[in-house]
XYZ file of C-alpha atoms in Angstrom:
428
model
C 26.463 1.477 19.351
C 24.145 3.425 17.055
C 26.718 3.549 14.278
C 27.516 -0.161 14.731
C 23.844 -1.115 14.379
C 22.995 1.041 11.375
C 26.389 0.551 9.736
C 25.996 -3.237 9.857
C 22.473 -3.017 8.449
C 23.561 -0.800 5.556
C 26.511 -3.069 4.700
C 24.283 -6.160 4.688
C 21.739 -4.386 2.492
C 24.431 -3.338 0.024
C 25.667 -6.929 -0.077
C 22.226 -7.971 -1.268
C 20.834 -9.712 1.809
C 17.021 -9.720 2.158
C 15.777 -7.084 4.604
C 14.985 -9.575 7.363
C 18.710 -10.363 7.773
C 19.870 -6.754 8.429
C 16.943 -6.278 10.836
C 17.786 -9.382 12.847
C 21.514 -8.583 12.760
C 20.894 -5.020 13.953
C 18.699 -6.296 16.785
C 21.305 -8.896 17.777
C 24.113 -6.316 17.901
C 21.883 -4.031 19.959
C 21.031 -6.715 22.513
C 24.664 -7.796 22.863
C 25.801 -4.183 23.308
C 23.025 -3.233 25.717
C 23.235 -6.296 27.961
C 26.953 -7.051 27.703
C 26.807 -10.413 25.941
C 24.438 -13.097 24.762
C 22.751 -13.706 28.119
C 19.600 -11.739 27.274
C 18.830 -13.283 23.896
C 15.717 -14.842 25.405
C 14.395 -11.279 25.704
C 15.067 -10.762 22.019
C 13.098 -13.932 21.195
C 10.256 -12.702 23.415
C 10.179 -9.397 21.553
C 10.093 -11.167 18.165
C 7.222 -13.410 19.260
C 5.446 -10.484 20.884
C 5.658 -8.542 17.642
C 3.619 -11.131 15.733
C 1.179 -11.847 18.581
C -1.430 -9.059 18.037
C -4.671 -10.541 16.719
C -5.041 -7.687 14.223
C -2.137 -9.085 12.211
C -4.280 -12.079 11.236
C -5.953 -9.716 8.749
C -2.719 -9.408 6.739
C -2.468 -13.004 5.408
C -6.256 -13.059 4.973
C -6.275 -10.018 2.689
C -3.201 -11.298 0.821
C -4.938 -14.661 0.290
C -8.175 -13.027 -0.886
C -6.270 -10.781 -3.318
C -4.313 -13.748 -4.686
C -7.505 -15.721 -5.272
C -9.134 -12.806 -7.100
C -6.042 -12.118 -9.208
C -6.034 -15.704 -10.461
C -9.802 -15.727 -11.028
C -12.330 -13.513 -12.800
C -13.032 -10.871 -10.140
C -10.266 -8.496 -11.229
C -11.163 -8.642 -14.944
C -14.849 -8.020 -14.229
C -14.032 -4.920 -12.196
C -11.827 -3.663 -15.026
C -14.597 -4.240 -17.589
C -17.035 -2.275 -15.422
C -14.809 0.807 -15.325
C -14.061 0.532 -19.047
C -17.758 0.418 -19.927
C -18.437 3.814 -18.354
C -15.306 5.909 -18.993
C -13.418 4.057 -21.725
C -14.851 6.283 -24.486
C -13.815 9.695 -23.103
C -10.507 11.320 -24.046
C -7.882 9.476 -22.070
C -10.599 7.063 -21.005
C -8.410 3.976 -21.145
C -5.854 5.582 -18.847
C -8.625 6.833 -16.551
C -10.057 3.308 -16.555
C -6.671 1.961 -15.494
C -6.474 4.360 -12.548
C -10.101 3.614 -11.666
C -9.521 -0.134 -11.862
C -6.525 0.228 -9.528
C -8.767 2.072 -7.077
C -11.484 -0.580 -7.257
C -9.017 -3.426 -6.909
C -7.407 -1.570 -4.018
C -10.801 -1.626 -2.313
C -10.612 -5.394 -2.619
C -6.968 -6.326 -2.033
C -5.174 -3.572 -0.092
C -1.899 -4.506 -1.789
C -0.001 -2.289 -4.230
C 1.935 -5.182 -5.751
C -1.192 -7.316 -6.246
C -2.795 -4.319 -7.970
C 0.153 -3.926 -10.359
C -0.247 -7.566 -11.391
C -4.058 -7.753 -11.510
C -4.721 -4.466 -13.325
C -1.499 -3.936 -15.252
C -1.469 -7.386 -16.824
C -4.694 -7.086 -18.850
C -4.730 -3.288 -19.411
C -1.167 -2.583 -20.548
C -1.624 -4.408 -23.921
C -4.869 -2.492 -24.522
C -3.178 0.844 -23.806
C -0.246 0.035 -26.086
C -2.663 -0.836 -28.877
C -4.570 2.415 -28.285
C -1.411 4.500 -28.837
C -0.142 5.327 -25.330
C 3.622 5.386 -24.796
C 4.863 2.497 -22.693
C 6.712 4.829 -20.298
C 3.404 6.587 -19.520
C 1.551 3.259 -19.152
C 4.099 1.780 -16.767
C 4.245 4.937 -14.650
C 0.443 5.125 -14.518
C 0.092 1.505 -13.402
C 2.890 1.673 -10.821
C 1.692 4.941 -9.283
C -2.046 4.182 -9.476
C -1.318 1.105 -7.411
C -0.500 3.555 -4.589
C -4.241 4.145 -4.272
C -4.574 0.502 -3.163
C -2.413 1.368 -0.144
C -4.931 4.027 0.945
C -8.331 2.643 0.013
C -9.439 0.093 2.635
C -8.359 -2.577 3.232
C -4.759 -1.370 3.453
C -2.047 -3.731 4.623
C 0.169 -0.733 5.411
C -2.508 0.742 7.666
C -2.920 -2.571 9.476
C 0.818 -2.682 10.239
C 0.804 0.981 11.342
C -2.251 0.415 13.518
C -0.632 -2.580 15.239
C 2.678 -0.793 15.835
C 1.163 2.509 17.017
C -1.957 1.184 18.768
C -4.233 3.258 16.510
C -7.733 2.116 15.546
C -7.493 0.224 12.244
C -11.164 0.891 11.517
C -10.586 4.644 11.756
C -7.450 4.409 9.619
C -9.331 2.498 6.932
C -12.032 5.122 6.490
C -9.525 7.996 6.685
C -7.759 6.653 3.592
C -10.803 6.955 1.338
C -10.671 10.755 0.855
C -6.982 10.969 -0.134
C -7.364 7.901 -2.353
C -10.236 9.438 -4.310
C -8.374 12.759 -4.588
C -5.378 10.959 -6.126
C -7.715 9.201 -8.571
C -9.153 12.583 -9.592
C -5.710 14.117 -10.209
C -4.524 11.086 -12.184
C -7.705 11.205 -14.290
C -7.187 14.897 -15.101
C -3.568 14.252 -16.057
C -4.592 11.270 -18.209
C -7.095 13.461 -20.054
C -4.473 16.181 -20.661
C -1.932 13.564 -21.813
C -4.405 12.048 -24.275
C -5.278 15.471 -25.706
C -1.624 16.519 -26.077
C -0.618 13.243 -27.737
C -3.826 12.941 -29.736
C -4.560 9.451 -28.395
C -7.700 8.105 -30.118
C -10.748 7.329 -28.015
C -12.439 3.956 -27.780
C -15.909 3.211 -29.034
C -18.601 4.258 -26.579
C -20.344 1.376 -24.843
C -24.101 1.178 -25.274
C -26.347 1.232 -22.226
C -27.169 -2.480 -22.646
C -23.414 -3.190 -22.687
C -22.968 -1.081 -19.568
C -25.829 -2.888 -17.901
C -24.200 -6.196 -18.730
C -20.876 -4.980 -17.282
C -22.646 -3.902 -14.083
C -24.321 -7.294 -13.767
C -21.020 -9.095 -14.352
C -19.332 -6.962 -11.672
C -22.050 -7.256 -9.028
C -20.444 -10.280 -7.388
C -16.933 -8.723 -7.154
C -18.450 -5.459 -5.878
C -19.510 -7.426 -2.838
C -15.931 -7.169 -1.518
C -15.981 -3.454 -0.638
C -19.509 -3.941 0.715
C -18.203 -6.645 3.055
C -15.148 -4.653 4.111
C -16.545 -1.136 4.464
C -20.174 -1.966 5.183
C -19.309 -4.821 7.515
C -16.776 -2.874 9.576
C -18.701 0.392 9.877
C -22.030 -1.353 10.229
C -20.679 -2.998 13.369
C -20.925 -6.509 11.884
C -17.207 -7.274 11.570
C -13.933 -6.225 13.069
C -11.223 -5.588 10.426
C -9.806 -9.060 11.110
C -13.216 -10.721 10.760
C -13.827 -8.747 7.553
C -10.576 -10.155 6.144
C -11.690 -13.711 6.917
C -15.097 -13.007 5.347
C -13.311 -11.744 2.200
C -11.401 -15.021 1.886
C -14.604 -17.048 2.160
C -16.336 -14.766 -0.338
C -13.409 -14.989 -2.785
C -13.434 -18.793 -2.557
C -17.195 -18.837 -3.060
C -16.954 -16.649 -6.179
C -13.994 -18.262 -7.895
C -14.722 -21.900 -7.010
C -18.538 -22.041 -7.081
C -19.970 -19.028 -8.930
C -17.335 -18.464 -11.640
C -15.848 -22.004 -11.488
C -12.437 -20.526 -12.306
C -10.430 -22.212 -9.563
C -10.064 -25.873 -8.636
C -8.391 -27.544 -5.678
C -5.028 -27.680 -7.464
C -5.072 -23.907 -8.131
C -6.276 -23.283 -4.578
C -3.288 -25.222 -3.213
C -0.777 -23.217 -5.270
C -2.506 -19.978 -4.267
C -2.419 -20.902 -0.578
C 1.262 -21.860 -0.883
C 2.078 -18.507 -2.494
C 0.191 -16.652 0.244
C 1.972 -18.681 2.907
C 5.393 -17.732 1.550
C 4.509 -14.025 1.399
C 2.979 -14.141 4.881
C 6.069 -15.826 6.312
C 8.274 -13.028 4.975
C 5.911 -10.334 6.303
C 5.704 -11.884 9.774
C 9.467 -12.394 10.021
C 9.851 -8.706 9.162
C 7.231 -7.716 11.752
C 8.839 -9.860 14.470
C 12.345 -8.645 13.690
C 11.035 -5.089 13.554
C 9.529 -5.458 17.023
C 12.879 -6.607 18.419
C 14.669 -3.768 16.644
C 12.140 -1.246 18.000
C 12.806 -2.543 21.511
C 16.539 -2.029 21.046
C 16.314 1.510 19.721
C 13.754 2.480 22.373
C 15.800 0.973 25.228
C 18.938 2.721 23.975
C 16.999 6.002 23.549
C 18.203 6.257 19.971
C 15.019 8.081 18.826
C 15.609 10.837 21.382
C 19.183 11.301 20.169
C 18.230 11.325 16.469
C 15.236 13.625 16.855
C 17.072 15.876 19.286
C 19.894 16.359 16.782
C 17.462 17.758 14.194
C 15.649 19.928 16.741
C 12.240 18.320 16.290
C 11.284 19.140 19.891
C 11.200 22.821 18.924
C 8.957 22.258 15.881
C 5.220 22.752 15.795
C 2.701 20.343 14.328
C 3.431 21.341 10.728
C 7.168 20.914 11.202
C 6.697 17.478 12.744
C 4.382 16.368 9.923
C 6.803 17.561 7.241
C 9.704 15.811 9.004
C 7.719 12.572 9.242
C 6.677 12.845 5.585
C 10.249 13.329 4.367
C 11.592 10.495 6.539
C 9.039 7.942 5.317
C 9.211 9.069 1.694
C 13.006 8.783 1.576
C 13.039 5.562 3.601
C 10.682 3.744 1.234
C 12.761 4.787 -1.766
C 15.353 2.325 -0.480
C 13.701 -0.174 1.875
C 10.534 -2.305 2.020
C 7.507 -0.249 3.254
C 6.674 -2.607 6.125
C 10.222 -2.323 7.454
C 10.134 1.481 7.289
C 6.858 1.542 9.232
C 8.241 -0.853 11.844
C 11.421 1.177 12.355
C 10.220 4.767 12.053
C 6.827 4.704 13.804
C 8.317 3.969 17.267
C 10.893 6.713 16.673
C 8.316 9.403 15.927
C 5.540 8.207 18.271
C 6.686 10.222 21.346
C 6.867 13.442 19.313
C 3.468 12.842 17.705
C 1.927 12.466 21.159
C 3.763 15.449 22.640
C 2.569 17.933 19.989
C -1.016 16.635 20.099
C -1.335 15.304 16.556
C -4.230 13.009 15.644
C -2.662 9.528 15.224
C -5.190 8.694 12.489
C -4.080 11.725 10.452
C -0.431 10.811 11.040
C -1.151 7.225 9.987
C -2.846 8.369 6.786
C 0.061 10.670 5.897
C 2.577 7.926 6.691
C 0.653 5.410 4.571
C 0.581 7.849 1.651
C 4.283 8.615 1.930
C 5.074 4.904 2.170
C 3.032 4.304 -0.986
C 4.772 7.144 -2.834
C 8.205 5.923 -1.797
C 7.296 2.406 -2.954
C 6.872 3.734 -6.504
C 9.826 6.135 -6.462
C 13.365 5.500 -7.773
C 15.881 4.218 -7.015
C 14.586 1.140 -5.158
C 10.802 1.500 -4.772
C 9.460 -2.068 -4.506
C 6.572 -1.480 -6.966
C 9.105 -0.522 -9.637
C 10.746 -3.925 -9.410
C 7.347 -5.634 -9.367
C 6.574 -3.887 -12.673
C 9.987 -4.855 -14.093
C 9.310 -8.509 -13.225
C 5.696 -8.542 -14.445
C 6.098 -6.568 -17.683
C 9.713 -7.555 -18.438
C 10.750 -3.986 -19.230
C 14.082 -2.293 -18.353
C 14.404 -0.194 -15.211
C 14.892 3.107 -17.071
C 11.713 2.630 -19.087
C 9.653 1.861 -15.979
C 10.781 4.989 -14.108
C 10.945 7.424 -17.058
C 7.330 8.556 -16.813
C 7.047 8.704 -13.025
C 7.916 12.390 -12.214
C 4.451 13.892 -13.013
C 2.739 11.214 -10.933
C 5.128 11.617 -8.015
C 4.513 15.382 -8.148
C 0.742 14.829 -7.933
C 1.124 12.364 -5.071
C 3.374 14.747 -3.140
C 0.835 17.521 -3.762
C -1.844 15.399 -2.077
C 0.563 14.725 0.802
C 1.091 18.473 1.318
C -2.651 19.118 1.087
C -3.213 16.507 3.793
C -0.893 18.391 6.121
C -2.633 21.741 5.655
C -6.169 20.410 5.148
C -6.440 17.342 7.412
C -10.192 17.096 6.887
C -9.462 15.485 3.499
C -8.743 12.393 5.580
C -10.611 13.087 8.797
C -14.003 14.219 7.470
C -15.279 10.700 6.767
C -13.648 9.389 9.946
C -15.383 12.053 12.048
C -18.666 11.373 10.252
C -18.470 7.623 10.756
C -17.361 7.727 14.392
C -19.258 10.896 15.474
C -16.123 12.787 16.479
């Protein structure tokens, strides 16, 4: 049965079907095989509906909607201008500004693909004009968007939290340390690149210009204050913070900045609805698939064949990291989380690993895989947005992937990179 399920899914993927079809087909084959026919399909429907029932999932369309509103308005450009005003003049400052802008927009949107669009669109022409090679620019934008998957709010962490039953609030704050460490490494590399290629620096902003940039960015900076301050100040749950972000985004773009009218709001809501529908179909199908593989004890067979029961905590973490990294090189991150988390959950519990640490490592590996050839989804987002060939988009990625994997290894051996702020915030 195992080979029938996974074989069918692989064939459908190779034939070009969207991921929801292989997931549903695999679940259907599993239910028919397990229960000897189509008599238990009502159970499959129950599992699909149960998968999208958790209230925490409401945060996903809310954050997507807020990010879409900001991308179409002025919030993203004002955040970019703020970073440029303070570091644009140093060697490699434009590249550092790009990585910093991705981090700041990640603290607003939680979406890697939204970050590629919002930050890459305005900054890539500036970097080309400044003398950076396009392969470096594309790799920087694609991989810096990974920071958006770690800095709260993170859609990946919400999905992991729902599937694993882990506190989303704790996951959010645990992502801050690794996200800032990645930003530091990317900034150092950008400086070295600019020195080696003799990239000219930009004119230094005056303090009045910096003050103006700060004032212009004060409204958009309210987003991380709402998300982080609201959640850890006990004012909002993560779901309520997402709803507050939507209201705040509408207030900024429709009333303060007057950038969006009702017509643009309708098209934005329609776009968000389409993305949300795809995400929720994947989540529901993933829940049914997880039920099948759990009922059939497929995880025990797979993990037993690689001897994971005899591994310690480090071995389990490395195995999880490799599985998620490789999985997201080929498949959508949400699908990988939905399939793999239930497989590894029993082992994580048995060896006594902190689920928040595991969730942070998984989120990082998912983000890395999303920007890694051959089929990382952020690569194809960049191809669509910038209209550049595949080879050019991936040519400059190896140094960035190396830095990201370095952070992943550091997280395994030095978990306090992620857990220090969590322990501080929750008195653990």
